Each structure stands twice: as structure tokens, then as C-alpha cells.
Coordinates of C-alpha atoms and ligand atoms in Angstrom, one line a residue:
M1 CA -20.5 28.9 6.9
T2 CA -18.8 25.8 6.2
K3 CA -15.5 25.3 4.2
T4 CA -12.9 22.3 3.1
L5 CA -9.7 21.8 4.7
A6 CA -7.4 19.8 2.8
I7 CA -4.5 18.0 4.7
G8 CA -1.0 16.9 2.8
G9 CA 1.6 17.8 0.9
Y10 CA -0.3 17.8 -2.4
M11 CA 0.2 18.1 -6.3
K12 CA 0.6 21.7 -7.8
I13 CA -2.1 20.5 -10.4
D14 CA -4.0 18.8 -6.8
E15 CA -3.5 22.0 -4.8
Q16 CA -4.6 24.7 -7.6
A17 CA -8.0 22.5 -7.9
L18 CA -8.5 22.1 -4.4
R19 CA -8.3 25.8 -3.7
T20 CA -10.5 26.9 -7.2
D21 CA -12.7 24.3 -6.9
L22 CA -13.4 23.8 -3.8
D23 CA -12.5 27.1 -1.9
A24 CA -10.3 24.7 0.0
V25 CA -8.1 26.4 3.1
M26 CA -4.9 24.7 3.1
A27 CA -2.6 22.7 5.7
S28 CA 0.7 21.1 4.9
S29 CA 0.1 18.4 7.7
L30 CA -2.6 17.7 10.5
D31 CA -0.2 19.3 13.2
S32 CA -0.9 23.1 11.4
A33 CA -4.5 21.6 10.8
L34 CA -5.2 21.5 14.3
A35 CA -2.8 24.7 14.3
L36 CA -5.1 26.4 13.6
D37 CA -7.5 28.9 15.8
D38 CA -10.8 27.9 17.0
A39 CA -12.8 29.9 14.8
E40 CA -11.5 28.4 11.8
R41 CA -12.0 25.0 13.0
D42 CA -15.1 25.7 14.1
Q43 CA -15.9 26.5 10.0
I44 CA -14.9 23.1 8.8
S45 CA -17.5 20.3 7.6
A46 CA -15.2 18.3 5.3
I47 CA -11.5 17.4 4.7
A48 CA -9.2 16.4 2.3
Y49 CA -6.9 14.3 4.2
M50 CA -3.3 13.2 3.0
G51 CA -1.1 11.4 5.8
H52 CA -0.3 8.4 7.7
A53 CA -0.2 10.8 10.6
A54 CA -3.2 8.9 13.2
F55 CA -6.8 10.5 12.6
G56 CA -8.4 10.3 16.1
P57 CA -10.9 10.7 18.2
E58 CA -8.6 13.3 19.6
Q59 CA -8.1 15.3 15.7
M60 CA -12.1 15.1 15.1
D61 CA -13.0 16.8 18.5
A62 CA -10.7 19.6 17.1
F63 CA -13.1 20.0 14.6
P64 CA -16.7 20.5 15.8
N65 CA -19.4 20.8 12.2
L66 CA -16.8 17.9 10.3
G67 CA -19.4 15.8 8.4
L68 CA -16.2 14.4 6.2
I69 CA -12.8 13.0 5.9
A70 CA -11.8 11.9 2.0
N71 CA -8.9 10.4 2.3
F72 CA -5.9 10.8 -1.0
G73 CA -5.4 7.0 -0.6
V74 CA -7.1 3.2 -1.0
G75 CA -5.5 2.4 3.1
Y76 CA -7.6 4.7 5.7
D77 CA -5.8 2.7 8.7
A78 CA -5.0 6.6 9.8
I79 CA -8.1 7.3 10.2
D80 CA -9.9 5.8 13.0
V81 CA -13.3 5.0 11.4
A82 CA -14.5 3.6 14.0
A83 CA -14.8 6.9 15.9
A84 CA -15.9 8.7 12.2
T85 CA -19.2 6.8 12.1
A86 CA -19.7 7.3 16.0
R87 CA -19.0 11.5 15.3
D88 CA -21.7 10.9 12.7
I89 CA -18.2 11.2 10.4
A90 CA -17.9 9.9 6.7
V91 CA -14.9 8.8 5.0
T92 CA -14.2 8.0 1.7
N93 CA -11.3 7.0 0.1
T94 CA -10.0 6.4 -3.1
P95 CA -9.5 3.2 -4.6
D96 CA -9.6 0.7 -7.8
V97 CA -7.9 4.3 -10.2
L98 CA -4.4 2.9 -8.2
N99 CA -4.7 -0.7 -8.5
D100 CA -2.8 -1.4 -12.2
D101 CA 0.2 0.9 -11.1
V102 CA 0.4 -0.6 -7.1
A103 CA 0.6 -4.2 -9.0
D104 CA 2.6 -3.0 -11.7
L105 CA 5.2 -2.8 -9.1
A106 CA 4.5 -5.7 -7.3
V107 CA 5.7 -7.6 -10.0
A108 CA 8.5 -5.2 -11.1
M109 CA 9.9 -5.7 -7.4
L110 CA 9.5 -9.7 -7.4
L111 CA 11.3 -10.1 -11.3
M112 CA 13.8 -7.2 -9.9
Q113 CA 14.7 -9.4 -6.7
G114 CA 14.7 -12.5 -8.9
R115 CA 16.7 -11.7 -11.4
R116 CA 18.7 -9.6 -9.9
M117 CA 18.2 -6.7 -11.9
R118 CA 19.7 -3.8 -9.1
Q119 CA 23.7 -5.6 -9.3
G120 CA 22.9 -6.8 -12.7
D121 CA 22.6 -2.5 -13.6
A122 CA 25.8 -2.3 -10.8
H123 CA 27.6 -4.6 -13.1
V124 CA 26.9 -3.3 -16.2
R125 CA 27.9 0.5 -14.9
S126 CA 31.1 -0.6 -13.0
G127 CA 32.4 -1.5 -16.2
A128 CA 33.3 -5.0 -14.9
W129 CA 30.8 -6.5 -17.5
A130 CA 33.0 -4.3 -20.4
E131 CA 35.7 -6.4 -18.9
G132 CA 35.3 -9.3 -20.0
E133 CA 33.9 -10.7 -16.2
S134 CA 30.1 -12.7 -16.7
F135 CA 27.2 -11.8 -15.0
P136 CA 26.1 -14.8 -12.2
L137 CA 23.2 -16.6 -14.0
N138 CA 19.8 -15.6 -11.7
R139 CA 16.7 -17.3 -11.1
K140 CA 13.9 -18.5 -13.4
M141 CA 10.4 -16.7 -12.4
S142 CA 7.8 -17.6 -15.5
G143 CA 6.6 -20.8 -14.2
G144 CA 6.8 -20.4 -10.2
K145 CA 4.0 -20.8 -8.1
A146 CA 3.2 -17.2 -6.8
G147 CA 0.8 -16.7 -3.7
I148 CA -1.5 -14.0 -2.6
L149 CA -2.0 -13.1 1.0
G150 CA -5.3 -10.7 0.1
L151 CA -6.9 -11.1 -2.5
G152 CA -8.4 -7.8 -3.2
R153 CA -8.8 -5.2 -5.8
I154 CA -4.9 -5.0 -5.8
G155 CA -4.8 -8.7 -5.4
H156 CA -6.3 -9.7 -7.8
E157 CA -4.4 -7.4 -10.1
I158 CA -1.4 -8.4 -9.0
A159 CA -2.7 -12.5 -10.0
E160 CA -4.2 -11.6 -13.3
R161 CA -0.3 -10.2 -13.9
L162 CA 1.9 -13.6 -12.4
E163 CA -0.8 -15.3 -14.4
A164 CA 0.7 -14.0 -17.6
F165 CA 4.1 -14.5 -16.2
K166 CA 2.8 -18.7 -16.5
M167 CA 2.5 -18.8 -12.2
D168 CA 0.6 -21.1 -11.0
V169 CA -1.7 -18.6 -8.7
H170 CA -2.6 -19.8 -4.9
Y171 CA -3.9 -17.1 -2.3
W172 CA -5.6 -16.9 0.8
S173 CA -8.4 -14.5 2.0
R174 CA -10.5 -14.9 4.4
S175 CA -13.3 -16.6 2.3
E176 CA -12.7 -18.9 -1.1
K177 CA -13.3 -16.4 -4.1
D178 CA -14.8 -17.1 -7.8
T179 CA -11.6 -17.0 -9.1
P180 CA -10.5 -18.2 -13.0
G181 CA -9.2 -21.6 -11.0
W182 CA -6.8 -20.0 -8.5
D183 CA -5.8 -22.3 -5.7
Y184 CA -7.2 -21.5 -2.1
H185 CA -5.7 -21.9 1.0
A186 CA -7.6 -21.0 4.5
D187 CA -4.5 -20.5 6.2
P188 CA -1.8 -18.4 5.1
V189 CA 1.0 -21.1 6.2
D190 CA -0.5 -23.0 4.1
L191 CA -0.5 -21.0 1.9
A192 CA 2.8 -20.0 2.2
R193 CA 3.9 -23.5 2.1
A194 CA 2.3 -23.7 -1.1
V195 CA 4.7 -20.9 -3.3
D196 CA 7.8 -19.5 -4.2
F197 CA 7.1 -15.7 -4.1
L198 CA 4.5 -14.8 -1.5
V199 CA 2.7 -11.5 -2.0
V200 CA 1.0 -9.2 0.5
S201 CA -1.9 -7.3 -0.4
L202 CA -3.9 -6.9 2.4
V203 CA -5.3 -4.3 4.7
G204 CA -3.1 -2.2 7.1
G205 CA -3.9 -2.0 10.7
P206 CA -4.3 -3.9 13.9
E207 CA -6.7 -6.6 12.7
T208 CA -3.8 -7.1 10.2
E209 CA -1.5 -6.1 12.3
N210 CA 2.4 -8.7 12.2
M211 CA -0.2 -11.2 9.8
V212 CA 3.0 -12.4 8.5
D213 CA 5.0 -13.6 11.0
A214 CA 8.1 -16.1 11.5
R215 CA 6.0 -19.1 11.0
I216 CA 5.0 -17.9 7.3
L217 CA 8.4 -16.7 6.9
E218 CA 9.9 -20.4 7.7
A219 CA 6.6 -22.0 5.4
L220 CA 7.5 -19.6 2.7
G221 CA 11.6 -21.3 3.6
E222 CA 14.8 -21.3 2.2
N223 CA 13.6 -20.7 -1.5
G224 CA 10.9 -18.0 -1.0
V225 CA 10.2 -14.4 -1.8
L226 CA 8.8 -11.9 -0.3
I227 CA 6.8 -9.2 -1.6
N228 CA 5.2 -6.3 0.0
I229 CA 2.7 -3.9 -1.2
S230 CA 0.3 -3.3 1.8
R231 CA 1.6 -1.4 4.3
G232 CA 4.4 -1.8 7.2
S233 CA 2.4 -3.5 9.8
T234 CA 1.6 -5.9 8.4
V235 CA 4.9 -8.1 8.8
D236 CA 6.8 -8.9 11.2
E237 CA 9.8 -7.0 10.3
G238 CA 12.3 -7.8 12.5
A239 CA 10.8 -12.0 12.2
L240 CA 11.7 -11.1 8.2
L241 CA 15.5 -9.1 8.9
D242 CA 16.5 -12.8 10.5
A243 CA 15.3 -14.9 8.5
L244 CA 17.1 -12.8 5.5
E245 CA 19.7 -12.9 7.0
A246 CA 19.9 -16.3 8.6
G247 CA 19.8 -17.1 4.2
K248 CA 15.8 -18.8 5.6
L249 CA 14.5 -16.5 3.5
A250 CA 15.9 -16.5 0.0
G251 CA 14.3 -12.4 -1.1
A252 CA 12.3 -10.0 -1.0
G253 CA 10.7 -6.7 -2.4
L254 CA 9.3 -3.9 0.1
D255 CA 7.6 -0.8 -0.9
V256 CA 6.3 0.2 2.7
F257 CA 8.3 -0.7 6.1
E258 CA 7.5 -0.4 9.9
G259 CA 7.8 3.1 11.1
E260 CA 8.5 4.8 7.1
P261 CA 10.3 6.5 5.7
K262 CA 12.5 5.5 8.4
V263 CA 14.0 2.1 7.3
N264 CA 15.5 0.1 9.5
P265 CA 19.5 -0.3 9.2
R266 CA 19.2 -4.2 8.9
F267 CA 17.8 -4.1 5.7
H268 CA 21.2 -1.9 3.9
A269 CA 23.7 -4.3 4.3
L270 CA 21.6 -6.8 2.5
D271 CA 21.9 -7.5 -0.6
N272 CA 18.9 -10.4 -1.8
V273 CA 16.3 -7.6 -1.2
V274 CA 14.7 -5.1 -3.4
L275 CA 13.8 -1.5 -1.1
Q276 CA 11.3 1.2 -2.5
P277 CA 10.0 4.2 -1.4
H278 CA 6.4 3.6 -1.3
Q279 CA 6.1 4.2 -4.3
G280 CA 3.0 1.8 -5.3
S281 CA 1.0 4.2 -7.0
G282 CA 2.8 7.1 -7.4
T283 CA 2.6 7.5 -10.8
V284 CA 1.4 11.1 -12.8
A285 CA -1.5 10.2 -13.7
T286 CA -2.7 7.7 -11.0
R287 CA -2.0 10.6 -8.3
A288 CA -4.5 13.0 -10.7
A289 CA -7.1 10.2 -10.2
M290 CA -6.9 10.0 -7.0
G291 CA -6.9 13.6 -6.4
Q292 CA -10.0 14.1 -8.8
L293 CA -11.7 10.8 -6.7
Q294 CA -10.7 12.5 -3.6
R295 CA -12.7 15.5 -4.3
D296 CA -15.7 14.5 -6.5
N297 CA -16.6 12.5 -3.1
I298 CA -15.8 16.3 -1.8
A299 CA -18.3 17.6 -4.0
A300 CA -20.6 14.9 -3.8
F301 CA -21.3 15.9 0.1
L302 CA -21.1 19.3 0.0
A303 CA -24.7 19.2 -2.8
G304 CA -25.7 16.3 -0.2
R305 CA -25.4 13.4 -2.8
D306 CA -24.6 10.3 -2.5
L307 CA -20.9 9.6 -1.9
L308 CA -18.5 8.1 -4.6
T309 CA -17.2 5.6 -2.6
R310 CA -17.6 6.1 0.9
V311 CA -16.1 3.5 3.1
N312 CA -18.7 3.6 6.8
Ligands
LIG401 P1 -9.2 -4.4 -0.9 O1 -10.1 -4.8 -2.0 O2 -10.1 -3.9 0.0 O3 -8.6 -6.1 -0.4 C1 -7.6 -5.7 1.2 C2 -7.5 -7.4 1.4 O4 -7.0 -7.1 2.6 C3 -8.2 -8.3 1.4 O5 -7.6 -9.1 -0.1 C4 -8.4 -8.4 2.5 O6 -9.9 -10.0 2.6 C5 -8.3 -8.3 3.4 N1 -8.4 -7.6 4.3 C6 -9.5 -7.0 5.1 N2 -9.3 -6.5 6.6 C7 -8.7 -8.1 6.7 C8 -9.4 -8.2 8.1 N3 -9.6 -7.9 9.8 N4 -8.3 -9.8 8.4 C9 -7.6 -9.9 7.1 N5 -7.0 -9.9 5.9 C10 -8.2 -8.7 6.1 O7 -7.9 -2.8 -0.7 P2 -6.8 -2.8 -2.1 O8 -7.8 -2.0 -2.8 O9 -6.7 -3.9 -2.7 O10 -5.5 -1.8 -1.2 C11 -4.8 -3.0 -0.7 C12 -3.8 -2.4 0.8 O11 -2.5 -2.2 0.0 C13 -4.5 -0.6 1.2 O12 -5.5 -1.4 1.9 C14 -3.1 -0.1 1.3 O13 -3.1 -0.2 2.6 C15 -2.3 -0.7 0.4 N6 -1.8 0.1 -0.6 C16 -0.3 0.6 -0.5 C17 0.2 0.8 -1.7 C18 1.4 1.7 -1.9 O14 1.2 2.3 -2.1 N7 2.1 0.5 -1.3 C19 -1.2 1.9 -3.0 C20 -2.8 1.1 -2.5 C21 -2.8 0.8 -1.5 P3 -11.1 -10.5 1.9 O15 -10.6 -11.0 0.7 O16 -10.6 -11.7 3.0 O17 -12.3 -9.4 1.3

């Protein structure tokens, strides 16, 4: 008999659907799933995975009959896909259904940072405005030059939104794409030099680790703003903090961090950053759509049908 195991902290509605539609066994974390006894783990053929803990060869081998890892999320950098492929384990993710929300958050952080909305809110709440203190003028955002580092699904949505803000859109990807006239740069440093605002929408993982390094930050320059909605791993955080502290970069908007949810305390002391708790896809509607797509992949696998969004 084959069984589905759901790992992670699911919303109530998803947990209910996992139990009723797929008769899933629930485990709150990868560690607690690994603590199931041998007989239980032997029965598992599909895993619904939600989490950022590394799911590598050792964890896969603990489930000898595993045929599918269905990831909750489009970014599957926690899963060792090569190890899964070598074991004939399919991996699926949840692309597209979250593009709008992540793109909205990227643009929101950009505007919030540039228009100093965090400080504006504090100015009103503190009573300073009521007492006649004027709020300092801030930066014009519309009409600026914006760069997208990684013009994938989410990057494309961000570019379209920034175009609506009358920005000149530039981008880097591994190859030039068919776009409505956006400027392609074959070198990420050239992209950073050409723009005021740089939004990172790369995949995470070893290939893109610290891709945004000191050279890119220097090219972005003292008027530049960096936005990251990808993964903390894509940005050299030490170099970013050095640049922000030294005034060599105007600011940053970050939804993802190295070692999150613990955030380097050096960020807390900075007035020119907007910090978000990795909530790019965090709306009720989108999380529900992600859960549905994850379950649809598992149902297809159990019925022997083609998987909807396979990554290997
Ligand atoms: P996607 O369509 O696959 O786009 C990924 C981008 O990364 C593409 O531009 C791609 O380049 C680039 N890329 C892939 N492999 C690369 C490599 N080896 N070296 C350099 N660049 C590489 O993915 P997506 O759906 O837009 O999602 C992008 C990422 O956003 C996810 O992987 C995830 O980490 C992150 N994300 C974050 C949140 C959040 O809550 N903040 C939510 C969802 C997703 P090409 O254009 O050349 O193909």
C-alpha cells in the first residue's frame, strides 16, 4: 500500500484537503518525518514538501519507495534534484500561480524604499506632522531606470509593472529574450551600471550563490537601490551591508535573507532598508492555489498520469 506524507506547516484548509483527498500522513518538519518508524516510511510513495531544510540523498534514502517530491513553492533549491533524478524520484513545484503576488511585493518594496514610506508613516504616528514639522522631500520613482536580474516568470511580471511606472526596463538573463523592447545586457555588471533600481529574481542554489557581489553593488552605485525577492543566497550579504553602511548604495528592499528567519542585526540599524519576512507569495488566495497545484501533482502521480509541473 502506498501513502502520501505531507511535511511542513500547512494552512488548516490545506491540511484538511491533504487528509481527505490524499489520505496523507502529516509531519510538521522533515526531522519529524525522518523520525517515523521504518514500516511507516517504507509505505511512502509521495511527499508533499513545504520547507527550506535540505532534502538530499540521505533524506531520500530514508523513504525507499519514494517516487515523487511535490514541493510547495516555485523555488526548489532545498531539494537536491540531481539526487532525486538518480533515484528515479520526480520533483514538482508550483510555478506561475504566485507570480503576481511576488511581483507586487517587489514593486511595493521599491516604492516604499524610494518614497521613504516607513519613515512617513512614523512621522504621522509620532505627531510630528500634526505639530507642523514637514516631512523631507524624497526621491522620484516613476520614469527611473530599472534592471531585472533574471527575466524568468516572476522577473517578467516585475518588468511589466515597472514599465507601467514609465520606467526604462533593462534586464540580464542567460540569453536574450523576446521582450516588448526591454534592453538586454549580457553582463550583470553592465546591467547594474545602466540602472537606478536593480531587482533580483534569480533562482536560488549553488549556480547563483552570491551572484550579486561587490562588483555589481559598486556598479549600481550610490544612487542605486537593490531589491531581492529571490533567495538570500543570491546576494553577498556582507558586501551589501558594507555598501549600505558606507553610503555606497542608496538603499535596499529585501524579502529574503541568508540564514532566515534570523536576519543579520546590522540590517536593523539601517534607515535605508525595507525588510520583509519572506512573504512574497504570502496571500491567502495564492497560498491556496499553491496548495491545490501541489495536491494536483500528487493526485496525477498516484493515478499514473503526467505530472503538471515537473522539474526533472
Ligand atoms: P524562473 O521562471 O525559473 O526564472 C528563474 C530565473 O533565474 C531566470 O531568469 C533564469 O535565467 C535564472 N537562472 C536559472 N538558472 C540559472 C543559473 N544557473 N545561473 C544564472 N541564472 C539562472 O523562476 P521564477 O518562477 O521566476 O522564480 C524565481 C525565483 O523566485 C524562485 O526560484 C524562488 O527562489 C524565488 N521566489 C521567491 C518568493 C518569495 O516569497 N520571495 C516566492 C516565489 C519565488 P534565464 O532567464 O536565462 O532562464
